PDB file of C-alpha atoms in Angstrom:
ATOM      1  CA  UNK A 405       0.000   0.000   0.000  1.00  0.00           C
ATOM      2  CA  UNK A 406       1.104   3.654  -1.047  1.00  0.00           C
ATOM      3  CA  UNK A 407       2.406   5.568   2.126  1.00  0.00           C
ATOM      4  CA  UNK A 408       0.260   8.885   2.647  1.00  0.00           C
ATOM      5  CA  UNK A 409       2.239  12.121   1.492  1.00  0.00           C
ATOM      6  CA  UNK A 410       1.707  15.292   3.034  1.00  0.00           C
ATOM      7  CA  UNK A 411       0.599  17.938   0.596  1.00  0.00           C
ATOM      8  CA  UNK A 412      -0.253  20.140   2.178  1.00  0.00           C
ATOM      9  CA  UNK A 413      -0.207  22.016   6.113  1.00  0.00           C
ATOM     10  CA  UNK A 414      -2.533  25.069   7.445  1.00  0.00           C
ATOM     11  CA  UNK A 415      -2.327  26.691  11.019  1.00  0.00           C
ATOM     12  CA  UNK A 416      -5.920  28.561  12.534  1.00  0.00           C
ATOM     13  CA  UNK A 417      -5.927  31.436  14.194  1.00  0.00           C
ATOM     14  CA  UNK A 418      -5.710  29.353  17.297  1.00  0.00           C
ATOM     15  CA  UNK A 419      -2.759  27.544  16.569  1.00  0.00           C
ATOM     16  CA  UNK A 420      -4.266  24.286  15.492  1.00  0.00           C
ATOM     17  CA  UNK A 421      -2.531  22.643  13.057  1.00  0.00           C
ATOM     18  CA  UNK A 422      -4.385  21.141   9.575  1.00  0.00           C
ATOM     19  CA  UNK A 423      -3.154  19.029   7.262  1.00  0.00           C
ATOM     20  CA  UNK A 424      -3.569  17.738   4.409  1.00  0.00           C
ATOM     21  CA  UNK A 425      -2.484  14.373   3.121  1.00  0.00           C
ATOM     22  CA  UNK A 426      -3.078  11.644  -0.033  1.00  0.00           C
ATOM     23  CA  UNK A 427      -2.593   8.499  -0.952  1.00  0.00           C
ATOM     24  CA  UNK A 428      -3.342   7.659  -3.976  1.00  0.00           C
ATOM     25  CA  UNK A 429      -6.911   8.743  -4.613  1.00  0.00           C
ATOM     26  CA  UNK A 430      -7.849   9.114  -1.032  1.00  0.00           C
ATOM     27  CA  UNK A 431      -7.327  12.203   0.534  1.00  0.00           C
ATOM     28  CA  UNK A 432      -7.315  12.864   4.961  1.00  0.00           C
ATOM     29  CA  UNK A 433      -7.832  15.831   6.460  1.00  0.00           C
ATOM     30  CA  UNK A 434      -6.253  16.137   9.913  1.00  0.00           C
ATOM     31  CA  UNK A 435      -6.072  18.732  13.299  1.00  0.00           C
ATOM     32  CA  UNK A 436      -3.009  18.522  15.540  1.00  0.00           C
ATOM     33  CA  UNK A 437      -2.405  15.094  13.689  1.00  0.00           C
ATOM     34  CA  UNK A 438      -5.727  13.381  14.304  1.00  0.00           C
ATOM     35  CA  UNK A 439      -8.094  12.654  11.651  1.00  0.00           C
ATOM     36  CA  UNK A 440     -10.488  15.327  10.418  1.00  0.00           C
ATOM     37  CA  UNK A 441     -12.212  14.033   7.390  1.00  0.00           C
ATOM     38  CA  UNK A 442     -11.226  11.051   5.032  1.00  0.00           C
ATOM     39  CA  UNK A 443     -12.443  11.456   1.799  1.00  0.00           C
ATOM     40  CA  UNK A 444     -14.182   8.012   1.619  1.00  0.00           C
ATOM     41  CA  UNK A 445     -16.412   7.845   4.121  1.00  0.00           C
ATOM     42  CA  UNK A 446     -19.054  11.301   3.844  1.00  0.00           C
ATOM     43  CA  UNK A 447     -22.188   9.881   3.745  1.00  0.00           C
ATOM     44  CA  UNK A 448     -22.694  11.999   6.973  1.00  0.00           C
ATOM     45  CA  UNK A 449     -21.942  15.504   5.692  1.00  0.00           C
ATOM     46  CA  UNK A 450     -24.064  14.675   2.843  1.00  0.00           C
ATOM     47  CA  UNK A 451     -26.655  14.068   5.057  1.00  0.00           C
ATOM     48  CA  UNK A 452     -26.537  17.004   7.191  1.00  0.00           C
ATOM     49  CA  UNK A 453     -27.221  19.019   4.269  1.00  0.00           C
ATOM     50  CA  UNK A 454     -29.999  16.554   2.876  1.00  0.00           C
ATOM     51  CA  UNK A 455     -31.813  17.103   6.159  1.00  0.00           C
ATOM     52  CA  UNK A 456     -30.595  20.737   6.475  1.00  0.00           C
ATOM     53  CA  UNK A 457     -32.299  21.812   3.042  1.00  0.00           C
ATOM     54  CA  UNK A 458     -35.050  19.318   2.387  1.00  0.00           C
ATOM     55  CA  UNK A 459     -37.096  21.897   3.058  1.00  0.00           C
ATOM     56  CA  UNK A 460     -36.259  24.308   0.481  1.00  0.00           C
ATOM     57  CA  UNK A 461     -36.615  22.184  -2.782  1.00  0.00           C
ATOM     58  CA  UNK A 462     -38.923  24.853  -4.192  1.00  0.00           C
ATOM     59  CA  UNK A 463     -38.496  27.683  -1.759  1.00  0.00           C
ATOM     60  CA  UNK A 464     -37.509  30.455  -4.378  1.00  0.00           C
ATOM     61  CA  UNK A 465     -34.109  32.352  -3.598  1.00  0.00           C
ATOM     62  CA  UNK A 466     -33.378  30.608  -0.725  1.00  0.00           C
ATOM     63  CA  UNK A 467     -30.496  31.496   0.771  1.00  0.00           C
ATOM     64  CA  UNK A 468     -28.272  28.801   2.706  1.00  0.00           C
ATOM     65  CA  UNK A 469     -25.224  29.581   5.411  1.00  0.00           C
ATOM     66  CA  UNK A 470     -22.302  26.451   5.309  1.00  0.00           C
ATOM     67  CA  UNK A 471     -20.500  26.483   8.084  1.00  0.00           C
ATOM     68  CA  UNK A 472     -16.768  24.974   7.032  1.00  0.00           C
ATOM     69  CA  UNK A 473     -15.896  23.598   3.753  1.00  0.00           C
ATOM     70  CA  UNK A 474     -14.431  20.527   3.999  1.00  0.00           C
ATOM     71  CA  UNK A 475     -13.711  18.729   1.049  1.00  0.00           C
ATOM     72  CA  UNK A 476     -16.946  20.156  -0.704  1.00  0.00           C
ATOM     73  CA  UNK A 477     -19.403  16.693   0.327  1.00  0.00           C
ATOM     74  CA  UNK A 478     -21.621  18.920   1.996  1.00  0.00           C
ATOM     75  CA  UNK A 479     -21.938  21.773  -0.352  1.00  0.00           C
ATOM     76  CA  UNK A 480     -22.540  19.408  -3.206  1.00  0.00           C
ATOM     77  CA  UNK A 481     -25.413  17.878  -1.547  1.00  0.00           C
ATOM     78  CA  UNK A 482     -26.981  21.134  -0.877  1.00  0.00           C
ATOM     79  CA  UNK A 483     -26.845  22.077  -4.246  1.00  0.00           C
ATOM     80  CA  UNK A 484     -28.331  18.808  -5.372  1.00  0.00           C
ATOM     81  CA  UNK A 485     -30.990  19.591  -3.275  1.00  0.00           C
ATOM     82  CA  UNK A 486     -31.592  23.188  -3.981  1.00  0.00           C
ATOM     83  CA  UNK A 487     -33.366  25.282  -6.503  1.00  0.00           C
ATOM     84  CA  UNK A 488     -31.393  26.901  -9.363  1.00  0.00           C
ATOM     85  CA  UNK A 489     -32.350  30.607  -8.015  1.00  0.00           C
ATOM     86  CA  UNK A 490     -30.406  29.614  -4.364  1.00  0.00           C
ATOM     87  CA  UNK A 491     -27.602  31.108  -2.869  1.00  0.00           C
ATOM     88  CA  UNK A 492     -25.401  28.980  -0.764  1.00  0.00           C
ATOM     89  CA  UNK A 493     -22.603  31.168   1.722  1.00  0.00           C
ATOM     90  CA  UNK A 494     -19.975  28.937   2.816  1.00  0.00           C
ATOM     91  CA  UNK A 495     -17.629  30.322   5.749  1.00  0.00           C
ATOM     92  CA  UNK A 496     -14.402  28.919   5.839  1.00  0.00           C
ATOM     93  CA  UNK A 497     -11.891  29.981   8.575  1.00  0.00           C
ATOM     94  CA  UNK A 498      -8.614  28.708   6.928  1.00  0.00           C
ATOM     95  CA  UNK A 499      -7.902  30.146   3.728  1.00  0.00           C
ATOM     96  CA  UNK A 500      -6.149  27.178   2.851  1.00  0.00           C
ATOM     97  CA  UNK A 501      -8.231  25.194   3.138  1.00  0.00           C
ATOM     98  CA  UNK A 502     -10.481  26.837   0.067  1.00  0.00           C
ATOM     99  CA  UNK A 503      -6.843  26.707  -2.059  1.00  0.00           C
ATOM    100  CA  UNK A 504      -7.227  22.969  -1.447  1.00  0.00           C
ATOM    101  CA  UNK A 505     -10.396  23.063  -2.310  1.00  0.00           C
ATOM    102  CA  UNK A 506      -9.491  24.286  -5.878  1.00  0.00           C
ATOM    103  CA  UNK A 507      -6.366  22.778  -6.406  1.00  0.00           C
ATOM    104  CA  UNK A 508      -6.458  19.129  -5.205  1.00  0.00           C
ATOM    105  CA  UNK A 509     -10.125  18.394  -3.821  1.00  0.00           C
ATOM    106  CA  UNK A 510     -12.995  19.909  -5.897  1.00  0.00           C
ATOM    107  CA  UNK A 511     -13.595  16.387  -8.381  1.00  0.00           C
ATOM    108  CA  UNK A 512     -14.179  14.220  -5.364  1.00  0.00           C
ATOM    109  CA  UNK A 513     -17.705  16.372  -4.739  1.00  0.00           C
ATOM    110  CA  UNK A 514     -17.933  17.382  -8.762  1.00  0.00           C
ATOM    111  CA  UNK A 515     -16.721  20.862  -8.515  1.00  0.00           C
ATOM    112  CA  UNK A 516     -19.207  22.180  -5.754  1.00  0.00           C
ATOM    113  CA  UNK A 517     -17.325  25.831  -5.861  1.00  0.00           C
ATOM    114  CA  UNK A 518     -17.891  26.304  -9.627  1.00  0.00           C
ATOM    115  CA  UNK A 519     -21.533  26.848  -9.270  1.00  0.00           C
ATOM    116  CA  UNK A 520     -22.755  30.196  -9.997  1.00  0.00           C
ATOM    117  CA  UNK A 521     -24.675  29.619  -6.339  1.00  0.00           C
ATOM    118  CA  UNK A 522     -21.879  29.238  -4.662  1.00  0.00           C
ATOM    119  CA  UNK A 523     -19.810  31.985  -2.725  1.00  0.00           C
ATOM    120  CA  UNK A 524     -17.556  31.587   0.042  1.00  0.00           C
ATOM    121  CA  UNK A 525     -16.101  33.832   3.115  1.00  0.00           C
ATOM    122  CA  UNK A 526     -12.948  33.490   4.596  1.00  0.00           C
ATOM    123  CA  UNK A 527     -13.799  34.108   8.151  1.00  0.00           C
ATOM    124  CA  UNK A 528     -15.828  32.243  11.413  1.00  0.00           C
ATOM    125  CA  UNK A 529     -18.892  30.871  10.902  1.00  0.00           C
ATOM    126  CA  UNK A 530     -20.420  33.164  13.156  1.00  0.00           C
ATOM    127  CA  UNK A 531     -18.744  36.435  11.963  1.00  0.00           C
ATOM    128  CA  UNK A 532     -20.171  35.878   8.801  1.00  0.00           C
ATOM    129  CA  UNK A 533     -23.728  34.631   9.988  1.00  0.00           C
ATOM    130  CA  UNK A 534     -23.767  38.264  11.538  1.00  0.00           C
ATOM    131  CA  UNK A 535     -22.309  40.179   8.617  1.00  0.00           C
ATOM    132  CA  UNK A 536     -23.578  38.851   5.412  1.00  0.00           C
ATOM    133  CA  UNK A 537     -27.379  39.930   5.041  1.00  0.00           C
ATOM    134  CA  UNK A 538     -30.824  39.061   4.705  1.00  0.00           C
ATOM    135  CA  UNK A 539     -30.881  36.343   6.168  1.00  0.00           C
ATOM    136  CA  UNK A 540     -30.908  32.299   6.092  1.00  0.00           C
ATOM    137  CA  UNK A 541     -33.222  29.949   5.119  1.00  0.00           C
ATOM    138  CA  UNK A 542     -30.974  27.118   6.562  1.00  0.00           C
ATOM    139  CA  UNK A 543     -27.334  27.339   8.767  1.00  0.00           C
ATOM    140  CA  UNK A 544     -25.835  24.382   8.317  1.00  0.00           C
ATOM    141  CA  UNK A 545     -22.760  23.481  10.848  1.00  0.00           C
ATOM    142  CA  UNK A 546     -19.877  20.946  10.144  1.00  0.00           C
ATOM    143  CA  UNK A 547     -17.719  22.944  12.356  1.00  0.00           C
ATOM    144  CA  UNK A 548     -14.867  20.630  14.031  1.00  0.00           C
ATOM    145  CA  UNK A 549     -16.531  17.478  15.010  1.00  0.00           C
ATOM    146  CA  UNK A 550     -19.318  18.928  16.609  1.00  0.00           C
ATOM    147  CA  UNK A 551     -20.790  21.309  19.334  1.00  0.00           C
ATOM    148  CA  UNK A 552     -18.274  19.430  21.663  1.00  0.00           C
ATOM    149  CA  UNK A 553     -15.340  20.916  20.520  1.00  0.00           C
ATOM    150  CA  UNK A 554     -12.445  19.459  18.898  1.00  0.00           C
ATOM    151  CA  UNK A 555     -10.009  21.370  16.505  1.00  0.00           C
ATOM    152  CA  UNK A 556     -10.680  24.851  17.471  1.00  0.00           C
ATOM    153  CA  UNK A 557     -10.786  26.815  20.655  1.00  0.00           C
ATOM    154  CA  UNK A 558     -13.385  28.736  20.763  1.00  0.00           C
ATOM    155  CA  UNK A 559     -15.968  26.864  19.185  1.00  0.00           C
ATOM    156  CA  UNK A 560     -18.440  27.732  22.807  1.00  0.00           C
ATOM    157  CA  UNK A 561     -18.677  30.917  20.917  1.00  0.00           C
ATOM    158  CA  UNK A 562     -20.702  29.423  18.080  1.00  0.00           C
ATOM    159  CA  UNK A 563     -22.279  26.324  19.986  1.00  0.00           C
ATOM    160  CA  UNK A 564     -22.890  28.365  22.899  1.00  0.00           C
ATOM    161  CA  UNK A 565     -26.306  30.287  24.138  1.00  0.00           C
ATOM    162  CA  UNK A 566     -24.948  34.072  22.458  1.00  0.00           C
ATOM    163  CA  UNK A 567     -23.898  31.699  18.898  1.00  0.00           C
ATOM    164  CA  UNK A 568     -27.095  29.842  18.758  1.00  0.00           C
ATOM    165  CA  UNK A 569     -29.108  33.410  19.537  1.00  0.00           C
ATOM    166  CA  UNK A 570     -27.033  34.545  16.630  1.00  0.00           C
ATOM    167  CA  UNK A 571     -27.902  32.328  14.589  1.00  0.00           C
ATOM    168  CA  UNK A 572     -31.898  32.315  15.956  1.00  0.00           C
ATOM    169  CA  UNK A 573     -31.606  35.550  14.386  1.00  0.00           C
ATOM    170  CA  UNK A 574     -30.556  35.135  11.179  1.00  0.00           C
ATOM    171  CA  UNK A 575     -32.688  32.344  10.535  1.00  0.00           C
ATOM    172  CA  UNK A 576     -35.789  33.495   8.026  1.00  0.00           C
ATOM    173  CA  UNK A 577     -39.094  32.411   9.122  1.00  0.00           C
ATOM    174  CA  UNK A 578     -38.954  28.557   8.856  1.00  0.00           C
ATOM    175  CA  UNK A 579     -35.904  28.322   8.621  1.00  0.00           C
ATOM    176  CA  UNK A 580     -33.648  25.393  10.154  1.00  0.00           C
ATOM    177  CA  UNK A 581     -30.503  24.987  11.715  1.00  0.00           C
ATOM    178  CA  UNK A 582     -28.772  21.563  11.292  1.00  0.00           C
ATOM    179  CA  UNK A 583     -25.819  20.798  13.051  1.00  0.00           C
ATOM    180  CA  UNK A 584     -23.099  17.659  12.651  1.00  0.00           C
ATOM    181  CA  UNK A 585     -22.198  15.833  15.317  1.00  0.00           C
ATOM    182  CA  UNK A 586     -19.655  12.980  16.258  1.00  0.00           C
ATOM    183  CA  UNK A 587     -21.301  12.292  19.236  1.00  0.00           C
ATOM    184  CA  UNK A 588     -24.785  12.423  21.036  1.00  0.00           C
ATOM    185  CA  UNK A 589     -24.826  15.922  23.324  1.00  0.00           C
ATOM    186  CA  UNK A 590     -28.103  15.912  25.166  1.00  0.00           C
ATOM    187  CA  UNK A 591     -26.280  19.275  26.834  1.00  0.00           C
ATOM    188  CA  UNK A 592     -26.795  20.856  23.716  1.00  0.00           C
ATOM    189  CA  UNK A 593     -30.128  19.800  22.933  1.00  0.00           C
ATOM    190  CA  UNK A 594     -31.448  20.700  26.107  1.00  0.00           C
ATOM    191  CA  UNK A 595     -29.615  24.000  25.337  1.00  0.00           C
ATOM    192  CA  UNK A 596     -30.681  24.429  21.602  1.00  0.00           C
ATOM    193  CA  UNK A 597     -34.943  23.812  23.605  1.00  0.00           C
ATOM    194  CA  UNK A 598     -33.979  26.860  26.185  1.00  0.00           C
ATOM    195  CA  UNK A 599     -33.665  29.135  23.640  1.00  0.00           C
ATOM    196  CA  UNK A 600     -36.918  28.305  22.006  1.00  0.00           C
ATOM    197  CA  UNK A 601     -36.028  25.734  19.081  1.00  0.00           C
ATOM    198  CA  UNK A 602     -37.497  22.751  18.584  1.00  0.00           C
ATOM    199  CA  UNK A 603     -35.324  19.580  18.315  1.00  0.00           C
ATOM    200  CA  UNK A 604     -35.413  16.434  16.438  1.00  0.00           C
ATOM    201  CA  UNK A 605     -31.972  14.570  16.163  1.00  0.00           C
ATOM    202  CA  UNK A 606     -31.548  12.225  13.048  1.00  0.00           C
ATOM    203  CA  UNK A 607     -29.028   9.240  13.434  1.00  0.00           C
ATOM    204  CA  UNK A 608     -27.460   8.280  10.176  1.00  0.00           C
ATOM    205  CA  UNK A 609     -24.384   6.515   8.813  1.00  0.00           C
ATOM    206  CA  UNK A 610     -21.067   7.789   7.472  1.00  0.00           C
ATOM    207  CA  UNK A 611     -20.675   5.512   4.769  1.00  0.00           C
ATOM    208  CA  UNK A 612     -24.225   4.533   3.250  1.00  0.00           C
ATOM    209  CA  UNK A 613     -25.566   2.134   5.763  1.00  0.00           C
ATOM    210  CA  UNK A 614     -22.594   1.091   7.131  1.00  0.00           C
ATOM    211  CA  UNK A 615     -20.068   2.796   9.113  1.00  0.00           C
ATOM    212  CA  UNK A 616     -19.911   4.511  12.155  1.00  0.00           C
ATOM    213  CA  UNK A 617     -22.854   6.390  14.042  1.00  0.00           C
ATOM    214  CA  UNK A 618     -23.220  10.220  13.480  1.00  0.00           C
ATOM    215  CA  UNK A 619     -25.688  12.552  14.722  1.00  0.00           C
ATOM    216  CA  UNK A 620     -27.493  15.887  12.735  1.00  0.00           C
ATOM    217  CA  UNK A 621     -29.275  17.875  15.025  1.00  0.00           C
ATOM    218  CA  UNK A 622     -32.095  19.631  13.331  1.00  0.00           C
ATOM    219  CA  UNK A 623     -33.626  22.806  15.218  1.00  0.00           C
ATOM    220  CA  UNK A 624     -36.438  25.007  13.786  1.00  0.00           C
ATOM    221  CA  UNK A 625     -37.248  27.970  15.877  1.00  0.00           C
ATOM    222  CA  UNK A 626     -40.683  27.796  17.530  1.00  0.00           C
ATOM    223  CA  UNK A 627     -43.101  30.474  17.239  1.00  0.00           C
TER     224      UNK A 627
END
């Protein structure tokens, strides 16, 4: 088997270091050395947007906020799901991570970031939830590995009470905020109900129906 090659090495504002590595055709993702994303197994992120959007199929001009880019899984299956008059933000903290994007990792999701709906922001998540206007019919978050944080200090900030406000705010009426999650966080959820959402959380796989066990939390304001 072909060793894995380094191609590729990013630092966040917070010092975390990500990297990028390939072998063969796989690519891996990694924070501080442990694994991020492989690029085989994204059936989850493909589901976070398929139950992050499946309400907008014929909303017209809906307008969608990504919350990290990834390898592009996510954004590709938001555009499958979206009408051809939708906007999709994505907010991308490392800049790198979008050069990566374009020059190793945009055929494994079919070129998500040359659609005209497409933009993205180099910034936090939440800085550009708060800056970029109208608002969202759908936030969805694939921010670390979930609201329990991982690669990033700092990630209270969006996952927290003032982030999930935020993002209360932004949300259009009925919208949804979806949120990807390594692990159940009943914290959260009881967290994401005090500030007047209403939760469901979806279980799905991260490889079709095999794999491991991931969790989207899906949140629609009430009232």
């Amino acid at each position: 088997m072909n060793p894995w090659e380094t191609i590729g090495d990013a630092t966040t504002p917070d010092g975390t270091r990500i990297t990028l590595r390939r072998r063969g055709h796989e690519f891996l993702l990694l924070a501080d050395g442990r694994s991020l994303m492989p690029s085989t197994i994204t059936g989850s992120e493909e589901a976070l947007a398929t139950i992050g959007c499946r309400h907008l199929k014929t909303r017209r001009e809906a307008r969608v906020l990504i919350g990290g880019l990834g390898m592009g899984f996510t954004v590709r299956a938001a555009l499958d799901v979206l009408p051809a008059d939708a906007t999709v933000v994505v907010a991308e903290l490392v800049p790198d991570v979008l050069a990566w994007n374009q020059q190793y990792l945009g055929h494994l999701a079919k070129e998500p970031l040359a659609d005209a709906r497409v933009r993205v922001e180099i910034g936090d998540a939440l800085h550009v939830l708060r800056t970029v206007t109208p608002g969202f019919d759908a936030v969805l978050l694939d921010v670390d590995n979930g609201p329990a944080e991982f690669a990033a200090e700092g990630n209270d900030t969006l996952y927290g009470r003032a982030g999930l406000y935020s993002i209360r705010q932004a949300l259009r009426p009925g919208g949804v905020l979806a949120v990807w999650s390594a692990w159940e966080d009943r914290r959260f959820a009881r967290r994401l109900d005090s500030l007047g959402y209403a939760v469901t959380l979806e279980r799905v796989r991260s490889h079709g129906r095999r794999g491991a066990r991931h969790f989207i939390y899906r949140a629609v304001p009430r009232g």
